[in-house]
Coordinates of N, CA, C and O in Angstrom, one line a residue:
X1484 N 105.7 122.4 77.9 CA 105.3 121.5 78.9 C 106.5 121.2 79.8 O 107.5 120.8 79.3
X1485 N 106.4 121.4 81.7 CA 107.6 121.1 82.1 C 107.3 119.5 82.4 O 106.2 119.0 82.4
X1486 N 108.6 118.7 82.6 CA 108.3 117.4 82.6 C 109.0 117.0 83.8 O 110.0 117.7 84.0
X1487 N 108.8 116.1 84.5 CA 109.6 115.5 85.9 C 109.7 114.3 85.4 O 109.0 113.7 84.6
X1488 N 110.8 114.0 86.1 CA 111.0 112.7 86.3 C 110.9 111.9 88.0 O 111.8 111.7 88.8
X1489 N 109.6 111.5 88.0 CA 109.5 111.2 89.3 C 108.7 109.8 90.0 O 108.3 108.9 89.3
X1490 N 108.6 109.9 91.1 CA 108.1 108.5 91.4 C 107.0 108.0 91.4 O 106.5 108.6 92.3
X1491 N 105.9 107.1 90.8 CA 104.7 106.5 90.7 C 104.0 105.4 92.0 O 103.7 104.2 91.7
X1492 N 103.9 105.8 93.0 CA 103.7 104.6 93.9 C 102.6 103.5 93.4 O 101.5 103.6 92.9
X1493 N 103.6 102.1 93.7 CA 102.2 101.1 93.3 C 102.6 99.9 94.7 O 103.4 100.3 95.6
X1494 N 102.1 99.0 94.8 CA 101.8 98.2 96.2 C 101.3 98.0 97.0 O 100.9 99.1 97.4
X1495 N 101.0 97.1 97.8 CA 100.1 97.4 98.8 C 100.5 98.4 99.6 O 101.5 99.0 99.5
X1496 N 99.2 98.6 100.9 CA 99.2 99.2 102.2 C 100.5 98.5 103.0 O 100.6 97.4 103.5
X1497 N 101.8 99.7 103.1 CA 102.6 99.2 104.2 C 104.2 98.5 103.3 O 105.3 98.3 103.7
X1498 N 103.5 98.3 101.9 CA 104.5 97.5 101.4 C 104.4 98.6 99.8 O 103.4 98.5 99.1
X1499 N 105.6 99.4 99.6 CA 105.4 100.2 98.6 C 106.2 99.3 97.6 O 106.7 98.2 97.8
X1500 N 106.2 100.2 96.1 CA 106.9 99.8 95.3 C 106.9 101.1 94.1 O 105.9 101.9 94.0
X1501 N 107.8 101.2 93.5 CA 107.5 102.5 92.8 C 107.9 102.3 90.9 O 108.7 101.7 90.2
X1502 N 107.1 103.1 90.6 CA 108.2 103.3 88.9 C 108.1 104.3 88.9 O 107.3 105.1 89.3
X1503 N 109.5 104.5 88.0 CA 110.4 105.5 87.4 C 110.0 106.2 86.8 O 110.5 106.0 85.7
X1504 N 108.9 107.7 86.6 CA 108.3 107.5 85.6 C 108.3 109.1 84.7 O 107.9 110.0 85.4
X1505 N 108.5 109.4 83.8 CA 108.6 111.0 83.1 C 107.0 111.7 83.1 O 106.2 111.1 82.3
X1506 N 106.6 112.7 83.7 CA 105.1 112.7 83.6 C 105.1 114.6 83.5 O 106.1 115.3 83.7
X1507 N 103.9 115.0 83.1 CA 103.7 116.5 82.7 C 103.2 116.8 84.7 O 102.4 116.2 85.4
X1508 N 104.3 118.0 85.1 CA 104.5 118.6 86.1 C 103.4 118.7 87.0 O 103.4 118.5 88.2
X1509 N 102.1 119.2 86.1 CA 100.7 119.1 86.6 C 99.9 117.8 86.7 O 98.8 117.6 87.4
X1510 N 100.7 116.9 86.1 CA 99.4 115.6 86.7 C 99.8 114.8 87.8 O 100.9 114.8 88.3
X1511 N 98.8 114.1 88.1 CA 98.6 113.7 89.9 C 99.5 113.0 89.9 O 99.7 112.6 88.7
X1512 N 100.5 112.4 91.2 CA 101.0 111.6 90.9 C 101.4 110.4 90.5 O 102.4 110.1 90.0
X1513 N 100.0 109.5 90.9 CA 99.8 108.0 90.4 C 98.8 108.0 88.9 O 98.0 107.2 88.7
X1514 N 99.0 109.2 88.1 CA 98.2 109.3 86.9 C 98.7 109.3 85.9 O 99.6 108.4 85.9
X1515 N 98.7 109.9 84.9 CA 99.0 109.9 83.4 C 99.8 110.3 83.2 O 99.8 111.5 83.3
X1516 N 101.0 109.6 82.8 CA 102.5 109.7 82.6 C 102.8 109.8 81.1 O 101.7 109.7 80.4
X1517 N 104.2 110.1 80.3 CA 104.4 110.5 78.9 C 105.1 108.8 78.7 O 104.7 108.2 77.7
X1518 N 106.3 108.1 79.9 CA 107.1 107.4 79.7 C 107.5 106.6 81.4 O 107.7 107.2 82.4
X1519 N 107.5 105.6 81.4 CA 107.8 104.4 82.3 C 109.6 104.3 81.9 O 109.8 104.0 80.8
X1520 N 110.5 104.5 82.6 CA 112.1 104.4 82.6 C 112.3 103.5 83.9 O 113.3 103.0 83.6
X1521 N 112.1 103.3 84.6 CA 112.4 102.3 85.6 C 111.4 102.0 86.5 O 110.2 102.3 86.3
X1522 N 112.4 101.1 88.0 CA 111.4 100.6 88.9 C 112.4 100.8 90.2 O 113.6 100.5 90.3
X1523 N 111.6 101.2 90.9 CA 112.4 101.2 92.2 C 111.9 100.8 93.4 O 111.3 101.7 94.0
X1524 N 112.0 99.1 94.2 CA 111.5 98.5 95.3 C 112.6 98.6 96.6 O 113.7 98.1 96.5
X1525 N 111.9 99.4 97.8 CA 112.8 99.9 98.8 C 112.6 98.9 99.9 O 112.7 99.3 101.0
X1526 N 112.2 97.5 99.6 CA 111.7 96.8 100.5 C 112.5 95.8 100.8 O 112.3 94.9 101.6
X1527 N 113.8 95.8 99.7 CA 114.4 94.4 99.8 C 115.9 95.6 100.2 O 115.9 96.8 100.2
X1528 N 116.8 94.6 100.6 CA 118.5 95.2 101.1 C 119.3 94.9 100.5 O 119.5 93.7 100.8
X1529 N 120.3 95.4 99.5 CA 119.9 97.0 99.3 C 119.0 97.2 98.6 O 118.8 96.1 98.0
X1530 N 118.2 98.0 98.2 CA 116.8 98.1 97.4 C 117.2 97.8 95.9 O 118.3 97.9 95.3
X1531 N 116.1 97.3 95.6 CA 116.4 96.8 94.1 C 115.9 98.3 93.1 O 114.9 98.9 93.3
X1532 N 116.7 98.6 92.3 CA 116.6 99.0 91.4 C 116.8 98.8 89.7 O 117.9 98.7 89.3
X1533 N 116.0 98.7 88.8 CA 116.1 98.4 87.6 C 115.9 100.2 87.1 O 115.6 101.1 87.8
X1534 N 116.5 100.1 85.4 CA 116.3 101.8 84.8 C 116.8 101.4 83.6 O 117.7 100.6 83.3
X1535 N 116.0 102.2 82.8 CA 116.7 102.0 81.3 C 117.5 103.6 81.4 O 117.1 104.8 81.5
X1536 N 118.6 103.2 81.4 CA 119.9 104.0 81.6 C 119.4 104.9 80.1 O 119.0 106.0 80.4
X1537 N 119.5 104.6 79.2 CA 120.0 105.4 77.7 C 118.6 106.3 77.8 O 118.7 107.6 77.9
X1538 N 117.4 105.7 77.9 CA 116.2 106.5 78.5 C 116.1 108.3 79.5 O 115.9 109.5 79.2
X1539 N 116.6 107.1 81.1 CA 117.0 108.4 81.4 C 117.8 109.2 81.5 O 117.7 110.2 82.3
X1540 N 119.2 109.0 80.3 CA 119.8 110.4 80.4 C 119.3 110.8 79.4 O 119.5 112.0 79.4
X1541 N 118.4 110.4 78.0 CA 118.1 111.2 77.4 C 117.4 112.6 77.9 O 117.8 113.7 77.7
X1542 N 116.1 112.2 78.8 CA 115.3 112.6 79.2 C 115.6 113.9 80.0 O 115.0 115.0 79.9
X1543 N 116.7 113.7 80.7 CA 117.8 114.4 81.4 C 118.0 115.9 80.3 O 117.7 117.0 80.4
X1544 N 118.9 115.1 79.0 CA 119.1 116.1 78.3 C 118.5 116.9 77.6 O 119.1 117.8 77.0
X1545 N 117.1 116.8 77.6 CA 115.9 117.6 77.4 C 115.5 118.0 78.3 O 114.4 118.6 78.2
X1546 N 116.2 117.9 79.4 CA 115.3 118.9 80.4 C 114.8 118.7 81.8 O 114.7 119.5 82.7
X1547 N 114.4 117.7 81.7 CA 113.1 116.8 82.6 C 113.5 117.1 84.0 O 114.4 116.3 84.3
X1548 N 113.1 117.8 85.0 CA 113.9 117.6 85.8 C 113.2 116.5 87.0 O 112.0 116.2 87.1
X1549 N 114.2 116.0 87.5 CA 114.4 114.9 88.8 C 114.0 115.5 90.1 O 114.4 116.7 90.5
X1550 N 113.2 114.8 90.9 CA 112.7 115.2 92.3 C 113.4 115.0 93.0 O 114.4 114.7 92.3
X1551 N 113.6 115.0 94.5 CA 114.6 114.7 94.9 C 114.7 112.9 95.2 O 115.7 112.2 95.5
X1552 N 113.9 112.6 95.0 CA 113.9 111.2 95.8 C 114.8 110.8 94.5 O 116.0 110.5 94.7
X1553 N 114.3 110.8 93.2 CA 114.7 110.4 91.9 C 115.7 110.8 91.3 O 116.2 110.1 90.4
X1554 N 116.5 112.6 91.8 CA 117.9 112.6 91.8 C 118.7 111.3 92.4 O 119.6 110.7 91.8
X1555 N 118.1 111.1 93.6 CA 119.7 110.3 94.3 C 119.6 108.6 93.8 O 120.5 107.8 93.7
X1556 N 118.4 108.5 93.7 CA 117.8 107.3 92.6 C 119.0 107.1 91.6 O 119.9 106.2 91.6
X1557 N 118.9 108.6 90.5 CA 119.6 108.7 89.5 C 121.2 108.7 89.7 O 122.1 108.2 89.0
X1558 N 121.2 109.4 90.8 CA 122.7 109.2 90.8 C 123.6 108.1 91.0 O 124.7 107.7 90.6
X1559 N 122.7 107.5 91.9 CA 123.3 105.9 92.6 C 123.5 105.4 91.5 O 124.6 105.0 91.2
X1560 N 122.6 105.4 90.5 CA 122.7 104.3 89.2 C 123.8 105.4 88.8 O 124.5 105.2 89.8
X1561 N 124.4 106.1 88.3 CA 124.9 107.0 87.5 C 124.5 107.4 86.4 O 125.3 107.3 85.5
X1562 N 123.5 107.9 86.2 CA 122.8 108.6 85.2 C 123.3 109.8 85.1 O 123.7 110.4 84.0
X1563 N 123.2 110.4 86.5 CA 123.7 112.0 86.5 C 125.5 112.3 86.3 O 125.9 113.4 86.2
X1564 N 126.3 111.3 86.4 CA 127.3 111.3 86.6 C 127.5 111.2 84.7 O 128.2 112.0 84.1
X1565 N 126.9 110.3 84.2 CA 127.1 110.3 82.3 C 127.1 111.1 82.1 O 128.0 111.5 81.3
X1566 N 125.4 112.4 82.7 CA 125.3 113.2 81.9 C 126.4 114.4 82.2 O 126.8 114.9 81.1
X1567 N 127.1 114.8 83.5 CA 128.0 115.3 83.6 C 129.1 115.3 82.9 O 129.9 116.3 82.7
X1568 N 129.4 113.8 82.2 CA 130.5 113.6 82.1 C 130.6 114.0 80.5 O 131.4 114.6 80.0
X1569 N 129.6 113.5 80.1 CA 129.1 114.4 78.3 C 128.8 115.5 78.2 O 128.7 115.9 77.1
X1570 N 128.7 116.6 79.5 CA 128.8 118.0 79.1 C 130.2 118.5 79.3 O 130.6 119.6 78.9
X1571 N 131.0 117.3 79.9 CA 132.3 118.1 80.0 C 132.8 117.6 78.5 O 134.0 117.9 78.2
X1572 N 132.1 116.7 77.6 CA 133.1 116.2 76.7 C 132.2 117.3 75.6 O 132.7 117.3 74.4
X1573 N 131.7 117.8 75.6 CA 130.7 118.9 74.7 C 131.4 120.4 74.7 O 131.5 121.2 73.8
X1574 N 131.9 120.2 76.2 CA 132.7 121.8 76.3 C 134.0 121.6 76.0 O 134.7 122.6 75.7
X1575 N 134.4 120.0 75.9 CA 136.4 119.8 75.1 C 136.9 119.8 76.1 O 138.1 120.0 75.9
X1576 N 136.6 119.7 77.2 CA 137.3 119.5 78.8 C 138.2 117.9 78.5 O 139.4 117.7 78.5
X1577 N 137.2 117.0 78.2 CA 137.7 115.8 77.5 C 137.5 114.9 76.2 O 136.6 115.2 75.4
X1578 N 137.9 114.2 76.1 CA 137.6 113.4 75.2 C 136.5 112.2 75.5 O 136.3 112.0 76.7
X1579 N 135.6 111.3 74.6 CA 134.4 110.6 74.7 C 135.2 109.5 76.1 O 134.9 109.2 77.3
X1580 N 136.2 109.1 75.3 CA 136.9 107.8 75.5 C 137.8 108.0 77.0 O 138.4 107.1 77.6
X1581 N 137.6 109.1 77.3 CA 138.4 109.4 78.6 C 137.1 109.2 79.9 O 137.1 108.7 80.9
X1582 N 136.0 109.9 79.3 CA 134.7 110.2 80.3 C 134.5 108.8 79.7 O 134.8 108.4 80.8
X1583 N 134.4 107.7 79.0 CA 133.5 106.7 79.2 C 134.7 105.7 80.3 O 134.4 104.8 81.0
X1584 N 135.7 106.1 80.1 CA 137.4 105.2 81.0 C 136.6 106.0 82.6 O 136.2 105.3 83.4
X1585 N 136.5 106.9 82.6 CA 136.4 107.4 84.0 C 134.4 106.9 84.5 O 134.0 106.4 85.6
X1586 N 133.7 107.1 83.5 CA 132.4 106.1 84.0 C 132.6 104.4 84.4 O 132.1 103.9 85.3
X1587 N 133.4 103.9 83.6 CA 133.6 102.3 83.8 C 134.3 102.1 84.8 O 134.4 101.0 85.2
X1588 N 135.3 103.3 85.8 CA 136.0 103.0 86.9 C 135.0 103.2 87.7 O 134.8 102.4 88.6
X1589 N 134.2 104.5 87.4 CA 133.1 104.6 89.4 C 132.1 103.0 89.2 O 131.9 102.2 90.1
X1590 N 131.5 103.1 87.7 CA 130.5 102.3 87.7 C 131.5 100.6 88.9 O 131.1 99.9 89.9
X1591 N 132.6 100.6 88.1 CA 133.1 99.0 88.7 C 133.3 99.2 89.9 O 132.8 98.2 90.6
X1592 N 133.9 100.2 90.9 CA 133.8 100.9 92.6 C 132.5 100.8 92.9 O 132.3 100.5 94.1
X1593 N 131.5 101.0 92.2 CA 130.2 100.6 92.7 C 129.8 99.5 92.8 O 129.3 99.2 93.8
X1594 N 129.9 98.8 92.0 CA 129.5 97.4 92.1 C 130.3 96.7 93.0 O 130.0 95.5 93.2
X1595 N 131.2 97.3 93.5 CA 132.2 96.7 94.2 C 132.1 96.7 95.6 O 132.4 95.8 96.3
X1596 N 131.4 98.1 95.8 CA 130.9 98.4 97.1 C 129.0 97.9 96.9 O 128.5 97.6 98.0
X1597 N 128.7 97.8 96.6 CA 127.3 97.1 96.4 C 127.7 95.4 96.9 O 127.2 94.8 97.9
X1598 N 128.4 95.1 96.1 CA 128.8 93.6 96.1 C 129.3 93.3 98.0 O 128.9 92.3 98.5
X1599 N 130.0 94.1 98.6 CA 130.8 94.2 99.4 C 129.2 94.0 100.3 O 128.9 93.0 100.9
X1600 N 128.6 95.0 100.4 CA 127.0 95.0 101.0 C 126.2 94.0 101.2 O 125.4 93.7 102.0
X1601 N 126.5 93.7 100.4 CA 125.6 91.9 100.2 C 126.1 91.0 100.6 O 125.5 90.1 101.3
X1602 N 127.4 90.8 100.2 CA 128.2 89.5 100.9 C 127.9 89.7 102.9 O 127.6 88.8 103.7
X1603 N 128.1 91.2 103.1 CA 128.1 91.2 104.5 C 126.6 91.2 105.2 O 126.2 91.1 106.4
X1604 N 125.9 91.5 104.1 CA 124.2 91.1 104.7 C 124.2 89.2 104.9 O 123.7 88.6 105.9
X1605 N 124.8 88.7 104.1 CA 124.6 87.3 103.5 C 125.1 86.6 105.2 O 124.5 85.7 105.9
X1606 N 126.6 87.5 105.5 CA 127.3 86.7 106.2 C 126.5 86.8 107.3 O 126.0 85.8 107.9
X1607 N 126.2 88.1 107.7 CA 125.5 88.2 108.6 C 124.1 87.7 108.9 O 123.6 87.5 110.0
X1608 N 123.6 87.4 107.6 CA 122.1 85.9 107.9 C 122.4 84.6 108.5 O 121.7 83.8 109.2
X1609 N 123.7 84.7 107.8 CA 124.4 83.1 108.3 C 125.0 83.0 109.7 O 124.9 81.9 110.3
X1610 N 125.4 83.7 110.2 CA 125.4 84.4 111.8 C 124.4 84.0 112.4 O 124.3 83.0 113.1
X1611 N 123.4 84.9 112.1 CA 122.4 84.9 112.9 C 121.5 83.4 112.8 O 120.8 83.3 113.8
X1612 N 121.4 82.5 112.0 CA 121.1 81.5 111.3 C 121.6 80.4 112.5 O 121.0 79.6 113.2
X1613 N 122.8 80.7 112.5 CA 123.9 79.4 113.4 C 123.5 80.0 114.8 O 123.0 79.3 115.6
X1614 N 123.7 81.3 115.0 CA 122.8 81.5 116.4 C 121.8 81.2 117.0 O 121.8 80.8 118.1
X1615 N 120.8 81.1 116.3 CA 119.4 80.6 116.1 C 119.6 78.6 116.9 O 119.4 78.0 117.9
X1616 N 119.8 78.5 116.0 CA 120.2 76.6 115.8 C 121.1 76.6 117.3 O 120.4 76.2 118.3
X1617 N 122.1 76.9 117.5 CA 123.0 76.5 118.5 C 121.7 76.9 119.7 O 121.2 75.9 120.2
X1618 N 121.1 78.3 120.1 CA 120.6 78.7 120.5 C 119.2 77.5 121.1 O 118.9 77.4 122.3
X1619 N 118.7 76.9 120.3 CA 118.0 75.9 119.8 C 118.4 74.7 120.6 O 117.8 74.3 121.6
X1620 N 119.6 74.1 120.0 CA 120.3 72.9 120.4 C 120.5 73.1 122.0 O 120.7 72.0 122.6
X1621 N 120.4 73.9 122.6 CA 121.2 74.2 123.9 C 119.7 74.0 124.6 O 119.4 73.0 125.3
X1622 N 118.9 74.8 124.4 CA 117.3 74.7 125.1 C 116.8 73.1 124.6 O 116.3 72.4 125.4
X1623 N 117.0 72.8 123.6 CA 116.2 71.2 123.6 C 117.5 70.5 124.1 O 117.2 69.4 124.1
X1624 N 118.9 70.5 124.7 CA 119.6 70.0 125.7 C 119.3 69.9 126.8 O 119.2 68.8 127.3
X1625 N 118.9 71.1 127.6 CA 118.3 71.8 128.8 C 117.3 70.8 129.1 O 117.4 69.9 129.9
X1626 N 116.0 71.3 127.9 CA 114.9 70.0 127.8 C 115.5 68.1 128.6 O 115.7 67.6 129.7
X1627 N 115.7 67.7 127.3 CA 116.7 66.8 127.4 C 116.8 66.4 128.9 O 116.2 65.7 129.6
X1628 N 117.5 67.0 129.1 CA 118.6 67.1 130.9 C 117.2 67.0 131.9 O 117.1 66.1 132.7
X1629 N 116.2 68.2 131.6 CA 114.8 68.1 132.9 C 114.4 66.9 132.7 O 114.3 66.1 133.7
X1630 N 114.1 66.5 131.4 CA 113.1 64.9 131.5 C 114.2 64.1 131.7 O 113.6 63.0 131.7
X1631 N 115.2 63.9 131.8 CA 116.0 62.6 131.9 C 116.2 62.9 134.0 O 116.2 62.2 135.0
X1632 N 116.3 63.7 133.8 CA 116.4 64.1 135.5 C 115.1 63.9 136.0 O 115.1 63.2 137.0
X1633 N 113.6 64.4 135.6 CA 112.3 64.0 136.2 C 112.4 62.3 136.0 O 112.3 62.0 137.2
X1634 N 112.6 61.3 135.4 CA 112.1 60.3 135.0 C 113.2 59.0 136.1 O 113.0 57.9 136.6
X1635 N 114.8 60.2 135.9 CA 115.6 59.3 137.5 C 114.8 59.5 138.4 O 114.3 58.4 138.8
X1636 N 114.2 60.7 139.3 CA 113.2 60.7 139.9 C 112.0 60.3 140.5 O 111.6 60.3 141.6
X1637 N 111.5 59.9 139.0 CA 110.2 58.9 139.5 C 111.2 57.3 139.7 O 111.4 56.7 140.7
X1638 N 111.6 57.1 138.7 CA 112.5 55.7 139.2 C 112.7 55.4 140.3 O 112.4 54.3 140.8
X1639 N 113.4 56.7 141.1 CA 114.0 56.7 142.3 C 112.6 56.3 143.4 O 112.5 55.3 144.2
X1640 N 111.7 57.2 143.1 CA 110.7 57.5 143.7 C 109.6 56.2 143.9 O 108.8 56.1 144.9
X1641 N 109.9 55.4 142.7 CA 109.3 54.5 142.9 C 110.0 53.2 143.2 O 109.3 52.4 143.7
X1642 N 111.0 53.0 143.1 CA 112.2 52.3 143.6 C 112.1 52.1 145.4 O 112.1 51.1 146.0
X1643 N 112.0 53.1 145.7 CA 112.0 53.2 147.0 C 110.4 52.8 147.6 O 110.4 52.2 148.7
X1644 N 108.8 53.3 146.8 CA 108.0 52.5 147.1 C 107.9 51.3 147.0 O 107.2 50.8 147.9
X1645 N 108.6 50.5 146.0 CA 108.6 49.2 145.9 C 109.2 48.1 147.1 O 108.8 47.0 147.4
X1646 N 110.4 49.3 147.9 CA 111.3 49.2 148.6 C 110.1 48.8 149.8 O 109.7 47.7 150.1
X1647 N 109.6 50.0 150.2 CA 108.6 50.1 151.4 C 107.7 49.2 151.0 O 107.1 48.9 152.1
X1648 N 107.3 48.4 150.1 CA 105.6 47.8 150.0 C 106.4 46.7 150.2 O 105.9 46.0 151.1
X1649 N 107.9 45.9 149.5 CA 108.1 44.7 150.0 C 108.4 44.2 151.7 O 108.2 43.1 152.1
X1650 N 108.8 45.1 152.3 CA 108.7 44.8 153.9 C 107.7 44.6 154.4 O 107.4 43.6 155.1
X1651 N 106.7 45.8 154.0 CA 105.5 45.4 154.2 C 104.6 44.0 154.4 O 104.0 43.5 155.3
X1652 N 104.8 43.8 152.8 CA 104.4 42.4 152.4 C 104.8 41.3 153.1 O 104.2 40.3 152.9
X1653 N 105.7 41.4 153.7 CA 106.5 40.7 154.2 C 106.0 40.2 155.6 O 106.0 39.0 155.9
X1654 N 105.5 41.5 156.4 CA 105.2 41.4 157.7 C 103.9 40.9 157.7 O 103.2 40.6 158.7
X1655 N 103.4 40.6 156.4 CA 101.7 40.7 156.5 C 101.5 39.0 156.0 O 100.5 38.3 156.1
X1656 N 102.8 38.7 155.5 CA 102.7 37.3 155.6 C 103.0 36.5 157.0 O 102.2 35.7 157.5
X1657 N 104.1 36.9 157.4 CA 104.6 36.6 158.3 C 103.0 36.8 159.7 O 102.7 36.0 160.7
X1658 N 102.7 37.4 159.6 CA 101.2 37.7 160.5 C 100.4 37.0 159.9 O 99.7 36.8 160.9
X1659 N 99.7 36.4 159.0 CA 98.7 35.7 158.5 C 98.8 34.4 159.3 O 98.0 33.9 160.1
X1660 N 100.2 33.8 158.8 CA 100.1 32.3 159.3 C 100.1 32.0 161.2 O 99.8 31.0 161.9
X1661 N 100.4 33.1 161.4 CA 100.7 33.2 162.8 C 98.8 33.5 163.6 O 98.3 32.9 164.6
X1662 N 98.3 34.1 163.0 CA 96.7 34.1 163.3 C 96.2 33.4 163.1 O 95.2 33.1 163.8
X1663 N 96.6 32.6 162.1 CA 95.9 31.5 161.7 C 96.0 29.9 163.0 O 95.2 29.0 163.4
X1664 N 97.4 30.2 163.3 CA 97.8 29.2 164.4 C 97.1 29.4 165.7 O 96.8 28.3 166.3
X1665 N 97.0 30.5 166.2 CA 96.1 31.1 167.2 C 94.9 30.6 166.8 O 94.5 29.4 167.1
X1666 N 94.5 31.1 166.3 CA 93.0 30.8 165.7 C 92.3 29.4 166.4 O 91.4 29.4 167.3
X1667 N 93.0 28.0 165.7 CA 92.8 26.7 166.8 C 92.7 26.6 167.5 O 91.9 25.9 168.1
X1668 N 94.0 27.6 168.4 CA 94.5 26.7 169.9 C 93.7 27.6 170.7 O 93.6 27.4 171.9
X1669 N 92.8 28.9 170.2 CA 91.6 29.6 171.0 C 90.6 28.7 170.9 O 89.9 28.4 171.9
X1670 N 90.3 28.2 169.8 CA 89.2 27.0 169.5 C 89.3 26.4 170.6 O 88.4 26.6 171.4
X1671 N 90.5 25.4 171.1 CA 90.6 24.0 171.3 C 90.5 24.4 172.8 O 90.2 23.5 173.6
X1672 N 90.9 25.8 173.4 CA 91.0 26.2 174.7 C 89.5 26.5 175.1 O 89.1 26.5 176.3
X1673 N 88.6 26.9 173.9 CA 87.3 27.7 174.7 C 86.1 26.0 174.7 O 85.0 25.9 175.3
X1674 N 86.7 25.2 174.1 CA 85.9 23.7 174.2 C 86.2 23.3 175.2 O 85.7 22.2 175.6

């Protein structure tokens, strides 16, 4: 029976998610698998990956082969790099303890450059984050500025009606009593 090791899509429409999964060559691919070894979600940055490492190199050394998507899956994690590193310690190229000194240097350069990834996603949220806000602050300033500027405006605007209606008023008193004086002395002239 040949065996793969390859990907199981599960998730919704638009939003994938996959497991890791060892399955017989011939069956479909979201069907009946031998073994479940990881998960792999391409949706978060950098994608998350979980694997039972001792799993998939066994699987490796029986045979199983890797698709492509699940090679580089495999390699990122270093699976394929162990198993390399135990065929060279099988052929006496090296010793266990030299290939496991040389796995614990790439594995810690990875984590290193992963780690490096993230801090600079992080900083770069925080960027964009203070961009946002200042961005923000500046337009509800703007705001701010028009209604304090409309509202001198009407002030003004009515300031100055106030202006015009008291002369007005003024003239219309000043004219009342003055009609009123007329008023008699037309009386007292038409008797």
């Amino acid at each position: 029976m040949a065996t793969k090791i390859r990907l199981q899509r599960r998730g919704r429409k638009g939003y994938p998610f996959y497991h890791i999964v060892i399955a017989d060559s011939r069956a479909p691919r979201d069907g009946k698998f031998i073994e479940k070894v990881g998960s792999y979600n391409p949706n978060t940055n950098p994608a998350t990956i979980s694997i039972n490492f001792d799993r998939a190199l066994y699987w490796l050394q029986v045979g199983a082969q890797p698709t492509d998507t699940t090679r580089n899956i495999l390699s990122e994690e270093g699976v394929l790099l162990k198993k390399h590193l135990l065929g060279g310690v099988a052929k006496g190229a090296f010793t266990e303890a030299d290939a496991e000194k040389k796995f614990e240097a790439w594995k810690a350069d990875k984590e290193k450059g992963t780690q490096a990834i993230i801090n600079k996603n992080e900083t770069k949220a925080k960027a964009d984050a203070k961009a946002r806000l200042d961005a923000e602050k500046a337009a509800n300033k703007a705001k701010a500025d028009a209604v304090a500027q409309k509202k001198a405006e009407e002030n003004a605007a009515q300031a100055q009606a106030e202006e015009e209606a008291a002369p007005a008023e003024e003239v219309a008193e000043t004219e009342t009593p003055v009609a009123e004086a007329e008023a008699p002395a037309e009386e007292k002239s038409a008797e």
